[in-house]
Amino acid sequence: MRSLEAEAARLGLSELKLETGTAQPDAIRFYEREGYRLIDNFGPYAGEPLSVCYARSL
């Protein structure tokens, strides 16, 4: 994860967003533990009740 974040920052990105499912509690715990914050569902996930979206500033 940190390698991906470092590469994104090197490319000039200031934030990463991701999506996981409500049936993925291990992924949800991992992202929250790694500093990702819950955000409104975005893009194709907007309005999807089984999606959970997160973001982290780089």
mmCIF file with all atom_site columns, N, CA and C in Angstrom:
data_model
loop_
_atom_site.group_PDB
_atom_site.id
_atom_site.type_symbol
_atom_site.label_atom_id
_atom_site.label_alt_id
_atom_site.label_comp_id
_atom_site.label_asym_id
_atom_site.label_entity_id
_atom_site.label_seq_id
_atom_site.pdbx_PDB_ins_code
_atom_site.Cartn_x
_atom_site.Cartn_y
_atom_site.Cartn_z
_atom_site.occupancy
_atom_site.B_iso_or_equiv
_atom_site.pdbx_formal_charge
_atom_site.auth_seq_id
_atom_site.auth_comp_id
_atom_site.auth_asym_id
_atom_site.auth_atom_id
_atom_site.pdbx_PDB_model_num
ATOM 1   N N  . MET A 1 1  ? 0.818   -1.176 0.000   1.00 0.00 ? 1  MET A N  1
ATOM 2   C CA . MET A 1 1  ? 0.000   0.000  0.000   1.00 0.00 ? 1  MET A CA 1
ATOM 3   C C  . MET A 1 1  ? 0.866   1.245  0.000   1.00 0.00 ? 1  MET A C  1
ATOM 4   N N  . ARG A 1 2  ? 1.871   1.267  0.867   1.00 0.00 ? 2  ARG A N  1
ATOM 5   C CA . ARG A 1 2  ? 2.721   2.473  0.948   1.00 0.00 ? 2  ARG A CA 1
ATOM 6   C C  . ARG A 1 2  ? 3.486   2.693  -0.356  1.00 0.00 ? 2  ARG A C  1
ATOM 7   N N  . SER A 1 3  ? 3.869   1.632  -1.018  1.00 0.00 ? 3  SER A N  1
ATOM 8   C CA . SER A 1 3  ? 4.567   1.759  -2.298  1.00 0.00 ? 3  SER A CA 1
ATOM 9   C C  . SER A 1 3  ? 3.650   2.386  -3.345  1.00 0.00 ? 3  SER A C  1
ATOM 10  N N  . LEU A 1 4  ? 2.407   1.962  -3.382  1.00 0.00 ? 4  LEU A N  1
ATOM 11  C CA . LEU A 1 4  ? 1.427   2.526  -4.310  1.00 0.00 ? 4  LEU A CA 1
ATOM 12  C C  . LEU A 1 4  ? 1.194   4.006  -3.998  1.00 0.00 ? 4  LEU A C  1
ATOM 13  N N  . GLU A 1 5  ? 1.073   4.325  -2.722  1.00 0.00 ? 5  GLU A N  1
ATOM 14  C CA . GLU A 1 5  ? 0.870   5.718  -2.327  1.00 0.00 ? 5  GLU A CA 1
ATOM 15  C C  . GLU A 1 5  ? 2.080   6.573  -2.703  1.00 0.00 ? 5  GLU A C  1
ATOM 16  N N  . ALA A 1 6  ? 3.278   6.042  -2.499  1.00 0.00 ? 6  ALA A N  1
ATOM 17  C CA . ALA A 1 6  ? 4.489   6.785  -2.844  1.00 0.00 ? 6  ALA A CA 1
ATOM 18  C C  . ALA A 1 6  ? 4.559   7.042  -4.346  1.00 0.00 ? 6  ALA A C  1
ATOM 19  N N  . GLU A 1 7  ? 4.211   6.049  -5.139  1.00 0.00 ? 7  GLU A N  1
ATOM 20  C CA . GLU A 1 7  ? 4.223   6.226  -6.591  1.00 0.00 ? 7  GLU A CA 1
ATOM 21  C C  . GLU A 1 7  ? 3.178   7.245  -7.025  1.00 0.00 ? 7  GLU A C  1
ATOM 22  N N  . ALA A 1 8  ? 2.006   7.211  -6.419  1.00 0.00 ? 8  ALA A N  1
ATOM 23  C CA . ALA A 1 8  ? 0.961   8.186  -6.739  1.00 0.00 ? 8  ALA A CA 1
ATOM 24  C C  . ALA A 1 8  ? 1.441   9.598  -6.402  1.00 0.00 ? 8  ALA A C  1
ATOM 25  N N  . ALA A 1 9  ? 2.078   9.763  -5.256  1.00 0.00 ? 9  ALA A N  1
ATOM 26  C CA . ALA A 1 9  ? 2.604   11.076 -4.868  1.00 0.00 ? 9  ALA A CA 1
ATOM 27  C C  . ALA A 1 9  ? 3.693   11.522 -5.838  1.00 0.00 ? 9  ALA A C  1
ATOM 28  N N  . ARG A 1 10 ? 4.551   10.592 -6.247  1.00 0.00 ? 10 ARG A N  1
ATOM 29  C CA . ARG A 1 10 ? 5.623   10.920 -7.204  1.00 0.00 ? 10 ARG A CA 1
ATOM 30  C C  . ARG A 1 10 ? 5.033   11.404 -8.524  1.00 0.00 ? 10 ARG A C  1
ATOM 31  N N  . LEU A 1 11 ? 3.872   10.874 -8.885  1.00 0.00 ? 11 LEU A N  1
ATOM 32  C CA . LEU A 1 11 ? 3.204   11.274 -10.124 1.00 0.00 ? 11 LEU A CA 1
ATOM 33  C C  . LEU A 1 11 ? 2.410   12.569 -9.973  1.00 0.00 ? 11 LEU A C  1
ATOM 34  N N  . GLY A 1 12 ? 2.415   13.128 -8.763  1.00 0.00 ? 12 GLY A N  1
ATOM 35  C CA . GLY A 1 12 ? 1.755   14.409 -8.541  1.00 0.00 ? 12 GLY A CA 1
ATOM 36  C C  . GLY A 1 12 ? 0.335   14.337 -8.018  1.00 0.00 ? 12 GLY A C  1
ATOM 37  N N  . LEU A 1 13 ? -0.119  13.151 -7.670  1.00 0.00 ? 13 LEU A N  1
ATOM 38  C CA . LEU A 1 13 ? -1.468  13.039 -7.103  1.00 0.00 ? 13 LEU A CA 1
ATOM 39  C C  . LEU A 1 13 ? -1.445  13.477 -5.647  1.00 0.00 ? 13 LEU A C  1
ATOM 40  N N  . SER A 1 14 ? -2.520  14.090 -5.196  1.00 0.00 ? 14 SER A N  1
ATOM 41  C CA . SER A 1 14 ? -2.573  14.547 -3.811  1.00 0.00 ? 14 SER A CA 1
ATOM 42  C C  . SER A 1 14 ? -3.532  13.723 -2.961  1.00 0.00 ? 14 SER A C  1
ATOM 43  N N  . GLU A 1 15 ? -4.300  12.848 -3.614  1.00 0.00 ? 15 GLU A N  1
ATOM 44  C CA . GLU A 1 15 ? -5.284  12.040 -2.886  1.00 0.00 ? 15 GLU A CA 1
ATOM 45  C C  . GLU A 1 15 ? -5.529  10.737 -3.635  1.00 0.00 ? 15 GLU A C  1
ATOM 46  N N  . LEU A 1 16 ? -5.736  9.683  -2.873  1.00 0.00 ? 16 LEU A N  1
ATOM 47  C CA . LEU A 1 16 ? -6.157  8.410  -3.448  1.00 0.00 ? 16 LEU A CA 1
ATOM 48  C C  . LEU A 1 16 ? -7.552  8.094  -2.948  1.00 0.00 ? 16 LEU A C  1
ATOM 49  N N  . LYS A 1 17 ? -8.373  7.572  -3.833  1.00 0.00 ? 17 LYS A N  1
ATOM 50  C CA . LYS A 1 17 ? -9.717  7.122  -3.481  1.00 0.00 ? 17 LYS A CA 1
ATOM 51  C C  . LYS A 1 17 ? -9.824  5.646  -3.819  1.00 0.00 ? 17 LYS A C  1
ATOM 52  N N  . LEU A 1 18 ? -10.643 4.942  -3.057  1.00 0.00 ? 18 LEU A N  1
ATOM 53  C CA . LEU A 1 18 ? -10.837 3.531  -3.321  1.00 0.00 ? 18 LEU A CA 1
ATOM 54  C C  . LEU A 1 18 ? -12.247 3.116  -2.946  1.00 0.00 ? 18 LEU A C  1
ATOM 55  N N  . GLU A 1 19 ? -12.605 1.943  -3.416  1.00 0.00 ? 19 GLU A N  1
ATOM 56  C CA . GLU A 1 19 ? -13.925 1.373  -3.145  1.00 0.00 ? 19 GLU A CA 1
ATOM 57  C C  . GLU A 1 19 ? -13.750 -0.059 -2.688  1.00 0.00 ? 19 GLU A C  1
ATOM 58  N N  . THR A 1 20 ? -14.563 -0.458 -1.749  1.00 0.00 ? 20 THR A N  1
ATOM 59  C CA . THR A 1 20 ? -14.648 -1.850 -1.339  1.00 0.00 ? 20 THR A CA 1
ATOM 60  C C  . THR A 1 20 ? -16.120 -2.150 -1.074  1.00 0.00 ? 20 THR A C  1
ATOM 61  N N  . GLY A 1 21 ? -16.407 -3.373 -0.738  1.00 0.00 ? 21 GLY A N  1
ATOM 62  C CA . GLY A 1 21 ? -17.793 -3.752 -0.520  1.00 0.00 ? 21 GLY A CA 1
ATOM 63  C C  . GLY A 1 21 ? -18.153 -3.854 0.953   1.00 0.00 ? 21 GLY A C  1
ATOM 64  N N  . THR A 1 22 ? -19.415 -3.707 1.236   1.00 0.00 ? 22 THR A N  1
ATOM 65  C CA . THR A 1 22 ? -19.887 -3.814 2.622   1.00 0.00 ? 22 THR A CA 1
ATOM 66  C C  . THR A 1 22 ? -19.658 -5.212 3.192   1.00 0.00 ? 22 THR A C  1
ATOM 67  N N  . ALA A 1 23 ? -19.506 -6.218 2.334   1.00 0.00 ? 23 ALA A N  1
ATOM 68  C CA . ALA A 1 23 ? -19.266 -7.593 2.773   1.00 0.00 ? 23 ALA A CA 1
ATOM 69  C C  . ALA A 1 23 ? -17.775 -7.884 2.939   1.00 0.00 ? 23 ALA A C  1
ATOM 70  N N  . GLN A 1 24 ? -16.948 -6.851 2.955   1.00 0.00 ? 24 GLN A N  1
ATOM 71  C CA . GLN A 1 24 ? -15.488 -7.005 3.086   1.00 0.00 ? 24 GLN A CA 1
ATOM 72  C C  . GLN A 1 24 ? -14.989 -6.337 4.372   1.00 0.00 ? 24 GLN A C  1
ATOM 73  N N  . PRO A 1 25 ? -15.388 -6.843 5.540   1.00 0.00 ? 25 PRO A N  1
ATOM 74  C CA . PRO A 1 25 ? -15.002 -6.173 6.794   1.00 0.00 ? 25 PRO A CA 1
ATOM 75  C C  . PRO A 1 25 ? -13.497 -6.127 7.023   1.00 0.00 ? 25 PRO A C  1
ATOM 76  N N  . ASP A 1 26 ? -12.758 -7.117 6.559   1.00 0.00 ? 26 ASP A N  1
ATOM 77  C CA . ASP A 1 26 ? -11.303 -7.084 6.730   1.00 0.00 ? 26 ASP A CA 1
ATOM 78  C C  . ASP A 1 26 ? -10.693 -5.947 5.923   1.00 0.00 ? 26 ASP A C  1
ATOM 79  N N  . ALA A 1 27 ? -11.173 -5.726 4.705   1.00 0.00 ? 27 ALA A N  1
ATOM 80  C CA . ALA A 1 27 ? -10.682 -4.628 3.881   1.00 0.00 ? 27 ALA A CA 1
ATOM 81  C C  . ALA A 1 27 ? -11.032 -3.290 4.521   1.00 0.00 ? 27 ALA A C  1
ATOM 82  N N  . ILE A 1 28 ? -12.245 -3.168 5.024   1.00 0.00 ? 28 ILE A N  1
ATOM 83  C CA . ILE A 1 28 ? -12.672 -1.926 5.671   1.00 0.00 ? 28 ILE A CA 1
ATOM 84  C C  . ILE A 1 28 ? -11.770 -1.615 6.864   1.00 0.00 ? 28 ILE A C  1
ATOM 85  N N  . ARG A 1 29 ? -11.509 -2.608 7.706   1.00 0.00 ? 29 ARG A N  1
ATOM 86  C CA . ARG A 1 29 ? -10.625 -2.400 8.859   1.00 0.00 ? 29 ARG A CA 1
ATOM 87  C C  . ARG A 1 29 ? -9.216  -2.013 8.403   1.00 0.00 ? 29 ARG A C  1
ATOM 88  N N  . PHE A 1 30 ? -8.714  -2.682 7.370   1.00 0.00 ? 30 PHE A N  1
ATOM 89  C CA . PHE A 1 30 ? -7.377  -2.384 6.857   1.00 0.00 ? 30 PHE A CA 1
ATOM 90  C C  . PHE A 1 30 ? -7.281  -0.942 6.390   1.00 0.00 ? 30 PHE A C  1
ATOM 91  N N  . TYR A 1 31 ? -8.221  -0.505 5.551   1.00 0.00 ? 31 TYR A N  1
ATOM 92  C CA . TYR A 1 31 ? -8.166  0.860  5.022   1.00 0.00 ? 31 TYR A CA 1
ATOM 93  C C  . TYR A 1 31 ? -8.274  1.886  6.141   1.00 0.00 ? 31 TYR A C  1
ATOM 94  N N  . GLU A 1 32 ? -9.150  1.651  7.097   1.00 0.00 ? 32 GLU A N  1
ATOM 95  C CA . GLU A 1 32 ? -9.289  2.593  8.208   1.00 0.00 ? 32 GLU A CA 1
ATOM 96  C C  . GLU A 1 32 ? -8.021  2.624  9.055   1.00 0.00 ? 32 GLU A C  1
ATOM 97  N N  . ARG A 1 33 ? -7.428  1.471  9.275   1.00 0.00 ? 33 ARG A N  1
ATOM 98  C CA . ARG A 1 33 ? -6.181  1.401  10.044  1.00 0.00 ? 33 ARG A CA 1
ATOM 99  C C  . ARG A 1 33 ? -5.046  2.121  9.312   1.00 0.00 ? 33 ARG A C  1
ATOM 100 N N  . GLU A 1 34 ? -5.069  2.114  7.995   1.00 0.00 ? 34 GLU A N  1
ATOM 101 C CA . GLU A 1 34 ? -4.024  2.741  7.188   1.00 0.00 ? 34 GLU A CA 1
ATOM 102 C C  . GLU A 1 34 ? -4.260  4.234  6.955   1.00 0.00 ? 34 GLU A C  1
ATOM 103 N N  . GLY A 1 35 ? -5.297  4.791  7.578   1.00 0.00 ? 35 GLY A N  1
ATOM 104 C CA . GLY A 1 35 ? -5.508  6.234  7.522   1.00 0.00 ? 35 GLY A CA 1
ATOM 105 C C  . GLY A 1 35 ? -6.482  6.718  6.469   1.00 0.00 ? 35 GLY A C  1
ATOM 106 N N  . TYR A 1 36 ? -7.214  5.805  5.852   1.00 0.00 ? 36 TYR A N  1
ATOM 107 C CA . TYR A 1 36 ? -8.222  6.205  4.870   1.00 0.00 ? 36 TYR A CA 1
ATOM 108 C C  . TYR A 1 36 ? -9.485  6.604  5.614   1.00 0.00 ? 36 TYR A C  1
ATOM 109 N N  . ARG A 1 37 ? -10.153 7.634  5.090   1.00 0.00 ? 37 ARG A N  1
ATOM 110 C CA . ARG A 1 37 ? -11.381 8.127  5.733   1.00 0.00 ? 37 ARG A CA 1
ATOM 111 C C  . ARG A 1 37 ? -12.574 7.815  4.827   1.00 0.00 ? 37 ARG A C  1
ATOM 112 N N  . LEU A 1 38 ? -13.673 7.541  5.442   1.00 0.00 ? 38 LEU A N  1
ATOM 113 C CA . LEU A 1 38 ? -14.915 7.246  4.733   1.00 0.00 ? 38 LEU A CA 1
ATOM 114 C C  . LEU A 1 38 ? -15.370 8.486  3.974   1.00 0.00 ? 38 LEU A C  1
ATOM 115 N N  . ILE A 1 39 ? -15.734 8.322  2.702   1.00 0.00 ? 39 ILE A N  1
ATOM 116 C CA . ILE A 1 39 ? -16.237 9.427  1.878   1.00 0.00 ? 39 ILE A CA 1
ATOM 117 C C  . ILE A 1 39 ? -17.530 8.987  1.212   1.00 0.00 ? 39 ILE A C  1
ATOM 118 N N  . ASP A 1 40 ? -18.241 9.945  0.637   1.00 0.00 ? 40 ASP A N  1
ATOM 119 C CA . ASP A 1 40 ? -19.417 9.605  -0.143  1.00 0.00 ? 40 ASP A CA 1
ATOM 120 C C  . ASP A 1 40 ? -18.987 8.762  -1.336  1.00 0.00 ? 40 ASP A C  1
ATOM 121 N N  . ASN A 1 41 ? -19.830 7.818  -1.699  1.00 0.00 ? 41 ASN A N  1
ATOM 122 C CA . ASN A 1 41 ? -19.534 6.999  -2.867  1.00 0.00 ? 41 ASN A CA 1
ATOM 123 C C  . ASN A 1 41 ? -19.388 7.897  -4.091  1.00 0.00 ? 41 ASN A C  1
ATOM 124 N N  . PHE A 1 42 ? -18.424 7.583  -4.941  1.00 0.00 ? 42 PHE A N  1
ATOM 125 C CA . PHE A 1 42 ? -18.109 8.425  -6.091  1.00 0.00 ? 42 PHE A CA 1
ATOM 126 C C  . PHE A 1 42 ? -18.236 7.633  -7.390  1.00 0.00 ? 42 PHE A C  1
ATOM 127 N N  . GLY A 1 43 ? -18.291 8.369  -8.493  1.00 0.00 ? 43 GLY A N  1
ATOM 128 C CA . GLY A 1 43 ? -18.290 7.767  -9.824  1.00 0.00 ? 43 GLY A CA 1
ATOM 129 C C  . GLY A 1 43 ? -19.304 6.653  -9.980  1.00 0.00 ? 43 GLY A C  1
ATOM 130 N N  . PRO A 1 44 ? -18.866 5.511  -10.488 1.00 0.00 ? 44 PRO A N  1
ATOM 131 C CA . PRO A 1 44 ? -19.792 4.410  -10.737 1.00 0.00 ? 44 PRO A CA 1
ATOM 132 C C  . PRO A 1 44 ? -20.354 3.795  -9.453  1.00 0.00 ? 44 PRO A C  1
ATOM 133 N N  . TYR A 1 45 ? -19.781 4.161  -8.301  1.00 0.00 ? 45 TYR A N  1
ATOM 134 C CA . TYR A 1 45 ? -20.240 3.616  -7.019  1.00 0.00 ? 45 TYR A CA 1
ATOM 135 C C  . TYR A 1 45 ? -21.304 4.477  -6.350  1.00 0.00 ? 45 TYR A C  1
ATOM 136 N N  . ALA A 1 46 ? -21.544 5.668  -6.877  1.00 0.00 ? 46 ALA A N  1
ATOM 137 C CA . ALA A 1 46 ? -22.555 6.567  -6.310  1.00 0.00 ? 46 ALA A CA 1
ATOM 138 C C  . ALA A 1 46 ? -23.906 5.858  -6.307  1.00 0.00 ? 46 ALA A C  1
ATOM 139 N N  . GLY A 1 47 ? -24.538 5.856  -5.169  1.00 0.00 ? 47 GLY A N  1
ATOM 140 C CA . GLY A 1 47 ? -25.847 5.236  -5.045  1.00 0.00 ? 47 GLY A CA 1
ATOM 141 C C  . GLY A 1 47 ? -25.829 3.725  -4.887  1.00 0.00 ? 47 GLY A C  1
ATOM 142 N N  . GLU A 1 48 ? -24.654 3.126  -4.876  1.00 0.00 ? 48 GLU A N  1
ATOM 143 C CA . GLU A 1 48 ? -24.553 1.677  -4.714  1.00 0.00 ? 48 GLU A CA 1
ATOM 144 C C  . GLU A 1 48 ? -24.555 1.323  -3.230  1.00 0.00 ? 48 GLU A C  1
ATOM 145 N N  . PRO A 1 49 ? -25.593 0.678  -2.744  1.00 0.00 ? 49 PRO A N  1
ATOM 146 C CA . PRO A 1 49 ? -25.686 0.394  -1.314  1.00 0.00 ? 49 PRO A CA 1
ATOM 147 C C  . PRO A 1 49 ? -24.672 -0.631 -0.808  1.00 0.00 ? 49 PRO A C  1
ATOM 148 N N  . LEU A 1 50 ? -24.083 -1.399 -1.684  1.00 0.00 ? 50 LEU A N  1
ATOM 149 C CA . LEU A 1 50 ? -23.108 -2.418 -1.263  1.00 0.00 ? 50 LEU A CA 1
ATOM 150 C C  . LEU A 1 50 ? -21.667 -1.948 -1.389  1.00 0.00 ? 50 LEU A C  1
ATOM 151 N N  . SER A 1 51 ? -21.482 -0.682 -1.787  1.00 0.00 ? 51 SER A N  1
ATOM 152 C CA . SER A 1 51 ? -20.144 -0.107 -1.913  1.00 0.00 ? 51 SER A CA 1
ATOM 153 C C  . SER A 1 51 ? -19.856 0.828  -0.750  1.00 0.00 ? 51 SER A C  1
ATOM 154 N N  . VAL A 1 52 ? -18.573 0.845  -0.369  1.00 0.00 ? 52 VAL A N  1
ATOM 155 C CA . VAL A 1 52 ? -18.063 1.751  0.649   1.00 0.00 ? 52 VAL A CA 1
ATOM 156 C C  . VAL A 1 52 ? -16.815 2.392  0.064   1.00 0.00 ? 52 VAL A C  1
ATOM 157 N N  . CYS A 1 53 ? -16.729 3.725  0.096   1.00 0.00 ? 53 CYS A N  1
ATOM 158 C CA . CYS A 1 53 ? -15.604 4.440  -0.506  1.00 0.00 ? 53 CYS A CA 1
ATOM 159 C C  . CYS A 1 53 ? -14.781 5.156  0.562   1.00 0.00 ? 53 CYS A C  1
ATOM 160 N N  . TYR A 1 54 ? -13.489 5.216  0.289   1.00 0.00 ? 54 TYR A N  1
ATOM 161 C CA . TYR A 1 54 ? -12.523 5.835  1.200   1.00 0.00 ? 54 TYR A CA 1
ATOM 162 C C  . TYR A 1 54 ? -11.571 6.715  0.415   1.00 0.00 ? 54 TYR A C  1
ATOM 163 N N  . ALA A 1 55 ? -10.924 7.642  1.126   1.00 0.00 ? 55 ALA A N  1
ATOM 164 C CA . ALA A 1 55 ? -9.899  8.488  0.527   1.00 0.00 ? 55 ALA A CA 1
ATOM 165 C C  . ALA A 1 55 ? -8.803  8.731  1.558   1.00 0.00 ? 55 ALA A C  1
ATOM 166 N N  . ARG A 1 56 ? -7.620  9.041  1.040   1.00 0.00 ? 56 ARG A N  1
ATOM 167 C CA . ARG A 1 56 ? -6.487  9.400  1.893   1.00 0.00 ? 56 ARG A CA 1
ATOM 168 C C  . ARG A 1 56 ? -5.671  10.456 1.180   1.00 0.00 ? 56 ARG A C  1
ATOM 169 N N  . SER A 1 57 ? -5.383  11.538 1.876   1.00 0.00 ? 57 SER A N  1
ATOM 170 C CA . SER A 1 57 ? -4.511  12.574 1.323   1.00 0.00 ? 57 SER A CA 1
ATOM 171 C C  . SER A 1 57 ? -3.082  12.067 1.357   1.00 0.00 ? 57 SER A C  1
ATOM 172 N N  . LEU A 1 58 ? -2.354  12.412 0.305   1.00 0.00 ? 58 LEU A N  1
ATOM 173 C CA . LEU A 1 58 ? -0.954  11.973 0.224   1.00 0.00 ? 58 LEU A CA 1
ATOM 174 C C  . LEU A 1 58 ? -0.017  13.078 0.687   1.00 0.00 ? 58 LEU A C  1
#
